[in-house]
Structures are given as C-alpha cells and as structure tokens.
Coordinates of N, CA and C and ligand atoms in Angstrom, one line a residue:
X1 N 121.7 79.5 102.6 CA 121.0 78.7 103.6 C 119.6 78.4 103.1
X2 N 119.1 77.2 103.4 CA 117.8 76.8 103.0 C 116.7 77.6 103.6
X3 N 115.7 77.9 102.8 CA 114.6 78.7 103.3 C 113.8 77.8 104.3
X4 N 113.3 78.4 105.3 CA 112.5 77.7 106.3 C 111.0 78.0 106.3
X5 N 110.2 77.0 106.0 CA 108.7 77.2 105.9 C 108.0 76.5 107.1
X6 N 106.9 77.1 107.5 CA 106.0 76.4 108.4 C 104.6 76.4 107.8
X7 N 104.0 75.2 107.8 CA 102.6 75.1 107.2 C 101.7 74.7 108.4
X8 N 100.7 75.5 108.6 CA 99.7 75.3 109.6 C 98.4 74.8 109.0
X9 N 98.0 73.6 109.4 CA 96.8 73.0 108.8 C 97.1 72.0 107.7
X10 N 96.9 70.8 108.0 CA 97.4 69.7 107.0 C 96.2 69.1 106.3
X11 N 95.3 69.9 105.8 CA 94.2 69.3 105.0 C 94.8 69.1 103.6
X12 N 93.9 69.0 102.6 CA 94.4 68.7 101.2 C 95.4 69.8 100.7
X13 N 95.0 71.1 101.0 CA 95.8 72.2 100.5 C 97.1 72.3 101.2
X14 N 97.0 72.4 102.6 CA 98.3 72.5 103.4 C 99.2 71.3 103.1
X15 N 98.5 70.1 103.1 CA 99.3 68.9 102.9 C 100.1 68.9 101.6
X16 N 99.4 69.4 100.5 CA 100.1 69.4 99.2 C 101.2 70.4 99.2
X17 N 101.1 71.5 100.0 CA 102.2 72.4 100.0 C 103.4 71.8 100.8
X18 N 103.1 71.1 101.9 CA 104.2 70.4 102.6 C 104.9 69.5 101.7
X19 N 104.2 68.6 100.9 CA 104.8 67.6 100.1 C 105.7 68.3 99.0
X20 N 105.1 69.4 98.4 CA 105.8 70.0 97.3 C 107.1 70.7 97.8
X21 N 107.0 71.4 99.0 CA 108.1 72.1 99.5 C 109.2 71.1 99.8
X22 N 108.8 69.9 100.4 CA 109.8 68.9 100.7 C 110.5 68.4 99.4
X23 N 109.7 68.2 98.3 CA 110.2 67.8 97.0 C 111.2 68.8 96.5
X24 N 110.9 70.1 96.8 CA 111.8 71.2 96.3 C 113.1 71.3 97.2
X25 N 113.2 70.5 98.2 CA 114.3 70.5 99.1 C 114.3 71.5 100.2
X26 N 113.1 72.1 100.5 CA 113.0 73.1 101.6 C 112.8 72.5 102.9
X27 N 113.2 73.2 104.0 CA 112.9 72.8 105.3 C 111.4 73.2 105.7
X28 N 110.6 72.2 106.1 CA 109.2 72.5 106.4 C 108.8 71.9 107.8
X29 N 108.3 72.8 108.6 CA 107.6 72.4 109.8 C 106.1 72.3 109.5
X30 N 105.6 71.1 109.8 CA 104.1 70.9 109.5 C 103.4 70.9 110.9
X31 N 102.4 71.7 111.0 CA 101.7 71.8 112.2 C 100.2 71.5 112.1
X32 N 99.6 70.8 113.0 CA 98.2 70.6 113.0 C 97.7 70.2 114.4
X33 N 96.4 70.6 114.7 CA 95.9 70.3 116.0 C 95.5 68.9 116.1
X34 N 95.4 68.2 114.9 CA 94.9 66.8 114.9 C 96.1 65.9 114.8
X35 N 96.2 65.0 115.8 CA 97.3 64.1 115.9 C 97.5 63.2 114.7
X36 N 96.4 62.7 114.1 CA 96.4 61.8 113.0 C 97.1 62.5 111.8
X37 N 96.7 63.8 111.6 CA 97.3 64.6 110.5 C 98.8 64.7 110.7
X38 N 99.2 65.0 111.9 CA 100.6 65.2 112.3 C 101.4 63.9 111.9
X39 N 100.8 62.7 112.3 CA 101.5 61.5 112.1 C 101.6 61.2 110.6
X40 N 100.5 61.6 109.8 CA 100.5 61.4 108.4 C 101.7 62.1 107.7
X41 N 102.0 63.3 108.3 CA 103.1 64.1 107.6 C 104.4 64.0 108.3
X42 N 104.5 63.1 109.3 CA 105.8 63.1 110.1 C 106.9 62.7 109.2
X43 N 106.7 61.8 108.2 CA 107.8 61.3 107.4 C 108.0 62.2 106.1
X44 N 107.1 63.1 105.9 CA 107.2 64.0 104.7 C 107.9 65.3 105.1
X45 N 107.4 65.9 106.2 CA 108.0 67.2 106.6 C 109.3 67.0 107.3
X46 N 110.0 68.1 107.5 CA 111.3 68.1 108.2 C 111.0 67.8 109.7
X47 N 110.0 68.5 110.2 CA 109.4 68.2 111.5 C 107.9 68.3 111.5
X48 N 107.2 67.5 112.3 CA 105.7 67.7 112.3 C 105.3 67.8 113.8
X49 N 104.5 68.7 114.1 CA 104.2 68.9 115.5 C 102.6 69.1 115.7
X50 N 102.1 68.6 116.8 CA 100.7 68.8 117.1 C 100.6 70.1 118.0
X51 N 99.9 71.0 117.5 CA 99.7 72.3 118.3 C 98.5 73.0 117.8
X52 N 97.9 73.7 118.8 CA 96.8 74.6 118.5 C 97.4 76.0 118.3
X53 N 97.4 76.5 117.0 CA 98.1 77.7 116.7 C 97.3 79.0 117.0
X54 N 96.1 78.8 117.6 CA 95.4 80.1 118.0 C 96.0 80.5 119.4
X55 N 96.9 79.8 120.0 CA 97.5 80.1 121.2 C 98.9 80.8 121.0
X56 N 99.0 82.0 121.4 CA 100.3 82.8 121.1 C 101.5 82.1 121.7
X57 N 101.4 81.7 123.0 CA 102.5 81.1 123.6 C 103.0 79.8 122.9
X58 N 102.0 79.1 122.4 CA 102.4 77.8 121.6 C 103.2 78.3 120.4
X59 N 102.7 79.3 119.7 CA 103.4 79.7 118.5 C 104.8 80.2 118.8
X60 N 104.9 81.0 119.9 CA 106.3 81.5 120.3 C 107.2 80.3 120.6
X61 N 106.6 79.3 121.4 CA 107.5 78.2 121.8 C 108.0 77.4 120.6
X62 N 107.2 77.5 119.5 CA 107.7 76.8 118.3 C 108.8 77.6 117.5
X63 N 109.0 78.8 118.0 CA 110.0 79.6 117.4 C 109.6 80.1 116.0
X64 N 108.2 80.3 115.9 CA 107.6 80.7 114.6 C 108.2 81.9 114.0
X65 N 108.7 82.8 114.8 CA 109.3 84.1 114.4 C 110.5 83.9 113.4
X66 N 111.2 82.8 113.6 CA 112.4 82.5 112.9 C 112.2 81.9 111.5
X67 N 110.9 81.6 111.2 CA 110.6 81.0 109.9 C 110.5 82.1 108.8
X68 N 111.1 81.8 107.6 CA 111.0 82.8 106.5 C 109.6 83.0 106.0
X69 N 108.8 82.0 106.1 CA 107.5 82.0 105.5 C 106.5 81.1 106.2
X70 N 105.4 81.6 106.7 CA 104.4 80.7 107.3 C 103.1 80.7 106.5
X71 N 102.6 79.5 106.2 CA 101.4 79.4 105.4 C 100.3 78.9 106.3
X72 N 99.2 79.6 106.4 CA 98.1 79.2 107.2 C 97.1 78.6 106.3
X73 N 96.9 77.3 106.4 CA 96.1 76.5 105.5 C 94.9 75.9 106.3
X74 N 94.4 76.7 107.3 CA 93.2 76.3 108.0 C 92.0 76.9 107.2
X75 N 91.2 76.0 106.7 CA 90.1 76.6 105.9 C 88.8 76.7 106.6
X76 N 88.2 75.5 106.9 CA 86.8 75.5 107.4 C 86.7 76.3 108.7
X77 N 87.6 76.2 109.6 CA 87.5 76.9 110.9 C 88.0 78.3 110.7
X78 N 87.1 79.2 110.2 CA 87.5 80.6 109.9 C 88.1 81.3 111.1
X79 N 87.4 81.1 112.2 CA 87.9 81.8 113.5 C 89.3 81.4 113.8
X80 N 89.6 80.1 113.7 CA 91.0 79.7 114.0 C 92.0 80.3 113.0
X81 N 91.6 80.4 111.7 CA 92.4 80.9 110.7 C 92.7 82.4 111.0
X82 N 91.7 83.1 111.3 CA 91.9 84.6 111.6 C 92.7 84.8 112.8
X83 N 92.4 84.0 113.9 CA 93.2 84.2 115.2 C 94.7 83.8 115.0
X84 N 94.9 82.7 114.3 CA 96.3 82.3 114.0 C 97.0 83.4 113.2
X85 N 96.3 83.9 112.2 CA 97.0 85.0 111.3 C 97.3 86.2 112.2
X86 N 96.4 86.6 113.0 CA 96.6 87.8 113.9 C 97.8 87.6 114.8
X87 N 97.9 86.4 115.4 CA 99.1 86.1 116.2 C 100.4 86.2 115.4
X88 N 100.4 85.6 114.2 CA 101.6 85.6 113.4 C 102.0 87.0 113.1
X89 N 101.0 87.9 112.8 CA 101.3 89.3 112.4 C 101.8 90.0 113.7
X90 N 101.2 89.7 114.8 CA 101.7 90.4 116.1 C 103.1 89.9 116.4
X91 N 103.4 88.6 116.2 CA 104.7 88.1 116.5 C 105.8 88.7 115.6
X92 N 105.3 89.1 114.4 CA 106.2 89.7 113.4 C 106.9 88.8 112.4
X93 N 106.1 87.7 112.0 CA 106.6 86.8 111.0 C 106.8 87.6 109.7
X94 N 107.9 87.3 109.0 CA 108.2 88.1 107.7 C 107.2 88.0 106.6
X95 N 106.9 86.7 106.3 CA 105.9 86.4 105.2 C 104.8 85.5 105.7
X96 N 103.6 86.0 105.6 CA 102.5 85.2 106.0 C 101.5 85.0 104.8
X97 N 101.3 83.8 104.4 CA 100.3 83.5 103.3 C 99.2 82.7 103.9
X98 N 98.0 83.1 103.6 CA 96.8 82.5 104.2 C 95.8 82.1 103.2
X99 N 95.2 80.9 103.4 CA 94.2 80.4 102.5 C 92.8 81.0 103.0
X100 N 92.1 81.6 102.0 CA 90.8 82.2 102.4 C 89.7 81.2 101.9
X101 N 88.6 81.2 102.7 CA 87.5 80.3 102.4 C 86.5 81.0 101.5
X102 N 86.3 82.3 101.7 CA 85.4 83.0 100.9 C 85.8 84.5 100.9
X103 N 85.0 85.3 100.2 CA 85.5 86.7 100.0 C 85.5 87.5 101.3
X104 N 84.6 87.3 102.2 CA 84.6 88.0 103.5 C 85.9 87.6 104.3
X105 N 86.2 86.3 104.3 CA 87.3 85.8 105.0 C 88.6 86.5 104.4
X106 N 88.6 86.6 103.1 CA 89.8 87.2 102.4 C 89.9 88.7 102.9
X107 N 88.8 89.4 102.9 CA 88.8 90.8 103.3 C 89.4 91.0 104.7
X108 N 88.9 90.1 105.7 CA 89.4 90.2 107.0 C 90.9 89.9 107.1
X109 N 91.3 88.9 106.4 CA 92.7 88.5 106.5 C 93.6 89.6 106.0
X110 N 93.2 90.3 104.9 CA 94.0 91.4 104.3 C 94.0 92.5 105.3
X111 N 92.9 92.8 106.0 CA 92.8 93.9 106.9 C 93.7 93.7 108.1
X112 N 93.8 92.5 108.6 CA 94.6 92.2 109.8 C 96.1 92.1 109.5
X113 N 96.4 92.1 108.2 CA 97.9 92.2 107.9 C 98.5 90.9 107.3
X114 N 97.7 90.0 106.8 CA 98.3 88.8 106.1 C 99.0 89.4 104.9
X115 N 100.2 88.9 104.5 CA 100.9 89.5 103.4 C 100.3 89.1 102.1
X116 N 99.8 87.8 102.1 CA 99.2 87.3 100.8 C 98.1 86.4 101.2
X117 N 97.0 86.6 100.5 CA 95.8 85.8 100.7 C 95.5 85.0 99.4
X118 N 95.4 83.7 99.5 CA 95.1 82.9 98.4 C 93.7 82.3 98.5
X119 N 93.1 82.0 97.4 CA 91.7 81.5 97.3 C 91.7 80.4 96.3
X120 N 92.3 79.3 96.6 CA 92.6 78.3 95.6 C 91.4 77.7 94.8
X121 N 90.3 77.5 95.6 CA 89.1 77.0 94.9 C 88.6 78.0 93.8
X122 N 88.5 79.2 94.2 CA 88.0 80.3 93.3 C 89.0 80.4 92.1
X123 N 90.3 80.5 92.4 CA 91.2 80.7 91.3 C 91.3 79.6 90.4
X124 N 91.2 78.3 90.9 CA 91.2 77.2 90.0 C 89.9 77.1 89.2
X125 N 88.8 77.6 89.8 CA 87.5 77.6 89.0 C 87.6 78.6 87.9
X126 N 88.3 79.7 88.1 CA 88.4 80.7 87.0 C 89.3 80.1 85.9
X127 N 90.4 79.5 86.3 CA 91.3 78.9 85.3 C 90.6 77.9 84.5
X128 N 89.9 77.0 85.2 CA 89.2 75.9 84.5 C 88.2 76.5 83.5
X129 N 87.4 77.5 83.9 CA 86.4 78.1 83.1 C 87.1 78.7 81.8
X130 N 88.2 79.3 82.0 CA 88.9 79.9 80.8 C 89.4 78.7 79.9
X131 N 89.8 77.7 80.5 CA 90.3 76.5 79.7 C 89.1 75.8 79.0
X132 N 87.9 75.9 79.6 CA 86.8 75.3 79.0 C 86.3 76.2 77.8
X133 N 86.4 77.5 77.9 CA 86.1 78.4 76.8 C 87.0 78.1 75.6
X134 N 88.3 78.0 75.9 CA 89.2 77.7 74.8 C 90.3 76.8 75.4
X135 N 90.4 75.6 74.8 CA 91.4 74.7 75.4 C 92.8 75.2 75.1
X136 N 93.0 76.2 74.2 CA 94.3 76.8 74.0 C 94.8 77.6 75.1
X137 N 93.9 78.0 76.1 CA 94.4 78.8 77.2 C 95.1 77.8 78.2
X138 N 96.4 78.0 78.4 CA 97.2 77.1 79.2 C 97.2 77.6 80.6
X139 N 97.3 78.9 80.8 CA 97.3 79.4 82.2 C 96.7 80.7 82.3
X140 N 96.4 81.1 83.5 CA 95.6 82.4 83.6 C 96.0 83.0 85.0
X141 N 96.3 84.3 84.9 CA 96.7 85.0 86.2 C 95.8 86.2 86.3
X142 N 95.0 86.3 87.4 CA 94.2 87.4 87.5 C 95.0 88.6 88.1
X143 N 94.9 89.7 87.5 CA 95.7 90.9 88.0 C 94.7 91.8 88.8
X144 N 93.5 91.9 88.4 CA 92.5 92.6 89.2 C 91.1 92.0 88.8
X145 N 90.0 92.6 89.2 CA 88.7 92.1 88.8 C 88.5 92.2 87.3
X146 N 89.3 93.1 86.7 CA 89.1 93.3 85.2 C 90.2 92.8 84.3
X147 N 91.4 92.8 84.8 CA 92.5 92.5 84.0 C 93.3 91.2 84.3
X148 N 93.8 90.6 83.3 CA 94.5 89.3 83.5 C 95.7 89.2 82.6
X149 N 96.5 88.2 82.9 CA 97.5 87.7 82.0 C 97.2 86.3 81.6
X150 N 97.2 85.9 80.4 CA 97.0 84.5 80.0 C 98.1 84.0 79.1
X151 N 98.2 82.7 79.2 CA 99.2 82.0 78.3 C 98.3 81.2 77.3
X152 N 98.4 81.6 76.1 CA 97.6 81.0 75.0 C 98.5 80.3 74.0
X153 N 98.1 79.1 73.6 CA 98.9 78.4 72.6 C 98.3 78.8 71.2
X154 N 99.3 79.1 70.4 CA 98.9 79.5 69.0 C 98.5 78.3 68.2
X155 N 97.3 78.3 67.7 CA 96.9 77.1 66.9 C 97.0 77.4 65.4
X156 N 96.4 76.5 64.6 CA 96.5 76.6 63.1 C 96.1 77.9 62.6
X157 N 95.0 78.5 63.2 CA 94.4 79.8 62.7 C 95.4 80.9 62.6
X158 N 96.4 81.0 63.5 CA 97.3 82.1 63.5 C 98.7 81.8 63.0
X159 N 98.8 80.5 62.6 CA 100.1 80.0 62.1 C 100.5 80.9 60.8
X160 N 101.7 81.4 60.8 CA 102.2 82.2 59.7 C 101.9 83.6 59.7
X161 N 101.1 84.1 60.6 CA 100.7 85.5 60.7 C 101.7 86.3 61.5
X162 N 101.9 87.5 61.2 CA 102.7 88.4 62.0 C 101.8 89.1 63.1
X163 N 102.4 89.7 64.0 CA 101.7 90.4 65.0 C 100.9 91.6 64.4
X164 N 101.5 92.2 63.4 CA 100.8 93.3 62.7 C 99.6 92.8 62.0
X165 N 99.7 91.6 61.4 CA 98.5 91.0 60.7 C 97.4 90.8 61.7
X166 N 97.7 90.3 62.8 CA 96.7 90.0 63.8 C 96.1 91.3 64.5
X167 N 97.0 92.3 64.6 CA 96.6 93.6 65.1 C 95.8 93.5 66.4
X168 N 96.3 92.7 67.4 CA 95.6 92.4 68.6 C 95.4 93.7 69.5
X169 N 96.3 94.6 69.4 CA 96.2 95.8 70.3 C 95.0 96.6 69.8
X170 N 94.9 96.9 68.5 CA 93.8 97.7 68.0 C 92.5 97.0 68.1
X171 N 92.5 95.7 67.7 CA 91.2 94.9 67.6 C 90.7 94.5 69.0
X172 N 91.6 94.1 69.9 CA 91.2 93.6 71.2 C 91.7 94.3 72.4
X173 N 92.5 95.3 72.2 CA 93.1 96.0 73.3 C 94.1 95.1 74.1
X174 N 94.6 94.0 73.5 CA 95.5 93.1 74.2 C 96.9 93.3 73.8
X175 N 97.8 93.1 74.7 CA 99.3 93.3 74.3 C 100.0 91.9 74.5
X176 N 100.8 91.6 73.6 CA 101.6 90.3 73.7 C 102.9 90.7 74.4
X177 N 103.1 90.2 75.6 CA 104.3 90.5 76.4 C 105.5 89.7 76.0
X178 N 105.2 88.4 75.6 CA 106.3 87.5 75.2 C 105.7 86.4 74.4
X179 N 106.6 85.7 73.6 CA 106.3 84.5 72.9 C 107.3 83.5 73.2
X180 N 106.8 82.3 73.7 CA 107.7 81.2 74.0 C 107.6 80.2 72.8
X181 N 108.8 79.8 72.4 CA 108.9 78.8 71.3 C 109.9 77.7 71.8
X182 N 109.4 76.6 72.3 CA 110.2 75.6 72.9 C 110.9 76.2 74.1
X183 N 112.2 76.2 74.1 CA 113.0 76.7 75.3 C 113.2 78.2 75.2
X184 N 113.0 78.8 73.9 CA 113.3 80.2 73.7 C 112.1 81.1 74.1
X185 N 112.5 82.2 74.8 CA 111.4 83.2 75.1 C 111.8 84.5 74.5
X186 N 110.9 85.0 73.6 CA 111.1 86.3 73.0 C 110.3 87.3 73.7
X187 N 111.0 88.1 74.6 CA 110.4 89.1 75.4 C 110.1 90.4 74.5
X188 N 109.0 91.0 74.6 CA 108.6 92.2 73.8 C 108.8 91.9 72.3
X189 N 108.1 90.9 71.8 CA 108.2 90.6 70.4 C 108.0 91.8 69.4
X190 N 108.6 91.8 68.3 CA 108.5 92.9 67.3 C 107.2 92.6 66.5
X191 N 106.7 93.7 65.9 CA 105.4 93.7 65.2 C 105.5 92.7 64.0
X192 N 106.7 92.6 63.4 CA 106.8 91.8 62.2 C 107.2 90.3 62.5
X193 N 107.3 90.0 63.8 CA 107.6 88.6 64.1 C 106.4 87.7 63.7
X194 N 106.8 86.5 63.1 CA 105.8 85.6 62.6 C 105.5 84.5 63.6
X195 N 104.2 84.2 63.9 CA 103.8 83.2 64.8 C 103.8 81.8 64.2
X196 N 104.1 80.8 65.0 CA 104.0 79.5 64.5 C 103.1 78.7 65.3
X197 N 102.4 77.7 64.7 CA 101.6 76.8 65.5 C 102.4 76.2 66.6
X198 N 101.8 76.2 67.9 CA 102.6 75.7 69.0 C 103.3 76.7 69.8
X199 N 103.4 77.9 69.3 CA 104.0 79.0 70.1 C 103.1 79.3 71.3
X200 N 103.7 79.7 72.4 CA 102.9 80.1 73.5 C 103.0 81.6 73.7
X201 N 101.8 82.3 73.6 CA 101.8 83.7 73.7 C 101.4 84.1 75.1
X202 N 102.1 85.1 75.7 CA 101.8 85.6 77.0 C 101.1 87.0 76.8
X203 N 99.8 87.0 77.1 CA 99.0 88.2 76.7 C 98.4 88.9 77.9
X204 N 98.5 90.2 77.9 CA 97.9 91.0 79.0 C 96.7 91.8 78.4
X205 N 95.6 91.9 79.2 CA 94.5 92.6 78.7 C 93.3 92.5 79.6
X206 N 92.2 93.2 79.2 CA 90.9 93.1 80.0 C 90.3 91.7 79.7
X207 N 89.6 91.2 80.8 CA 89.1 89.8 80.7 C 88.1 89.7 79.4
X208 N 87.3 90.7 79.3 CA 86.3 90.6 78.2 C 87.0 90.5 76.8
X209 N 88.0 91.4 76.7 CA 88.8 91.5 75.4 C 89.6 90.2 75.2
X210 N 90.1 89.7 76.3 CA 90.9 88.4 76.1 C 90.0 87.3 75.7
X211 N 88.8 87.2 76.3 CA 87.8 86.2 75.9 C 87.4 86.3 74.4
X212 N 87.2 87.5 74.0 CA 86.8 87.8 72.6 C 87.9 87.3 71.7
X213 N 89.2 87.7 72.1 CA 90.3 87.3 71.3 C 90.5 85.8 71.2
X214 N 90.3 85.1 72.4 CA 90.5 83.7 72.5 C 89.5 83.0 71.5
X215 N 88.2 83.5 71.5 CA 87.2 82.8 70.7 C 87.4 83.1 69.2
X216 N 87.9 84.3 68.9 CA 88.1 84.7 67.4 C 89.3 84.0 66.9
X217 N 90.4 83.9 67.6 CA 91.6 83.5 67.0 C 92.3 82.2 67.5
X218 N 91.9 81.8 68.8 CA 92.6 80.7 69.4 C 91.8 79.5 69.7
X219 N 90.5 79.6 69.5 CA 89.7 78.4 69.8 C 89.6 77.5 68.6
X220 N 90.6 76.7 68.4 CA 90.6 75.9 67.2 C 89.5 74.8 67.2
X221 N 88.9 74.5 68.3 CA 87.8 73.6 68.4 C 86.6 74.0 67.5
X222 N 86.4 75.3 67.4 CA 85.2 75.8 66.8 C 85.3 75.9 65.3
X223 N 86.5 75.5 64.8 CA 86.7 75.5 63.3 C 85.7 74.6 62.6
Ligands
ATP301 P1 91.3 71.3 102.6 O1 90.2 72.0 101.9 O2 92.6 72.0 102.3 O3 91.3 69.8 102.4 P2 90.1 70.6 105.0 O4 88.7 70.9 104.8 O5 90.5 69.2 104.9 O6 91.0 71.5 104.1 P3 90.2 72.4 107.1 O7 89.1 72.3 108.1 O8 90.2 73.5 106.1 O9 90.5 71.0 106.5 O10 91.5 72.5 108.1 C1 92.8 72.1 107.6 C2 93.5 71.6 108.8 O11 93.7 72.6 109.8 C3 92.8 70.4 109.5 O12 93.6 69.3 109.5 C4 92.6 70.9 111.0 O13 92.9 69.9 111.9 C5 93.7 72.0 111.0 N1 93.4 73.0 112.1 C6 92.2 73.6 112.3 N2 92.3 74.4 113.3 C7 93.6 74.4 113.8 C8 94.3 75.1 114.8 N3 93.7 76.0 115.6 N4 95.6 74.9 114.9 C9 96.2 74.0 114.1 N5 95.6 73.3 113.1 C10 94.3 73.5 112.9

C-alpha cells in the first residue's frame, strides 16, 4: 500500500516536499491556513485543504492519526508550529517531522516529542560552506556537533594511490567507509585498494580532521 503523507504549511519548504512526494508517487494531503496556498497546491497534492492545524478537533476531523508521516513546515509562526506539533504528538501520529526556525525552536520541538527536527537553512549553509572549502566535497551529513560523514570526489592528487599510501586513519583520524566507482560500491575497502580519479569516497571523521584532509588531499583548485 502507498505511504500516506500530510504536509502542513505550504511555504517554499513544505511546497517542495509536496511536489517531490507527488513525483515519487506518494499520497499527499497538503494543508495550509491560507486559501491561496491551498489553491496553488490543489492540482499537485492528492488532496489540499484549508485548515488551522493548531486546533485539535480540526486535526482529528482530517483523520491525521491515519497518516504514516506528518511534516510540519510552518516556519515563521513558531507558536503555531509548536502547538501543531504538540497536537500531533498527543493524537499519536507515528512519524512527525518538523522544520525548525532556530536552535531554541529545535530544542522545544525535540522536548515536546517531535520524532525528527530538520533545520534546512542551517544544514544547507553547512553543506555549501564545505563545498566552498573544497569543491570536491559532494555531500555532507552532520552526525553530531563534532563528527560528520562526507562524500568526497577523488581528484588527480590521489589518483593511483592505495589507502595505505594515503594513511588517512593515522594522519587525519578519518575512516573510509566505502568507495563508489560509477555504479559499483565497494563497502569497507581494503588497505591495498587503489583509488582512481573520479572515485567517490564516503568518509567518516571529526569535522576538523575532515577539513584538514580535504585541503591537503582533495582540494584540486589549490594546486
Ligand atoms: P518557507 O521558508 O518554507 O518559504 P514561508 O516563510 O514562506 O516558509 P512560513 O511562515 O514559514 O512561510 O509558513 C509556511 C506556511 O505555513 C504558510 O503558507 C502559512 O500560511 C502556513 N501556516 C502558518 N500557520 C499555520 C497554521 N496554524 N495552520 C496551517 N498552516 C499554517
């Protein structure tokens, strides 16, 4: 059976989630207090309704409990975002993802029981900063304040070197979890595996160490 999603708040963030879920063939209920927004998404979402989600009865009458995943994408109105989340937790929705506007908002949302809190502007800023430091960094996933996983493209500097040659664990405290070469993924690569220009390395480590490693070995711009 298709997964059922509800997206509350049809700003740029919520709206793009609705569009993408629809593209992926999912059932999406789009909800906003603003009629214009609802009309804008009427043809994109499976259903679009105008409702104020801070009202528990309204949420119950929409059958929100039956949705597999509810995304709260109300940003600016922090009070509405918190109240809506609280109602969803009390109603017992299985998966609740909420967009946070700032760190305090994020803290409150986690405390009241949101299952996942996302902070798209901050996360995208971090990713872009890493990509600015080295254009070889393709993607970046923050694990904690200190540790991350990055996808780095191997440039000319490491072409033909084995993992022993590079000695990333001893020199930078970083571990290569996998190497992607085209469609192939080599999980837990061996020390004697040779890297090729264009390989994508999935590396785990402390932010500071990853940055040092990026600059020493993967920032081909600075050659
Ligand atoms: P984005 O940064 O994603 O573009 P935005 O700044 O355009 O967001 P926000 O103010 O964050 O918009 O709110 C997103 C949407 O949430 C708006 O369309 C707004 O009408 C809707 N919204 C706000 N409060 C409620 C509520 N209580 N119930 C339902 N929808 C709401």
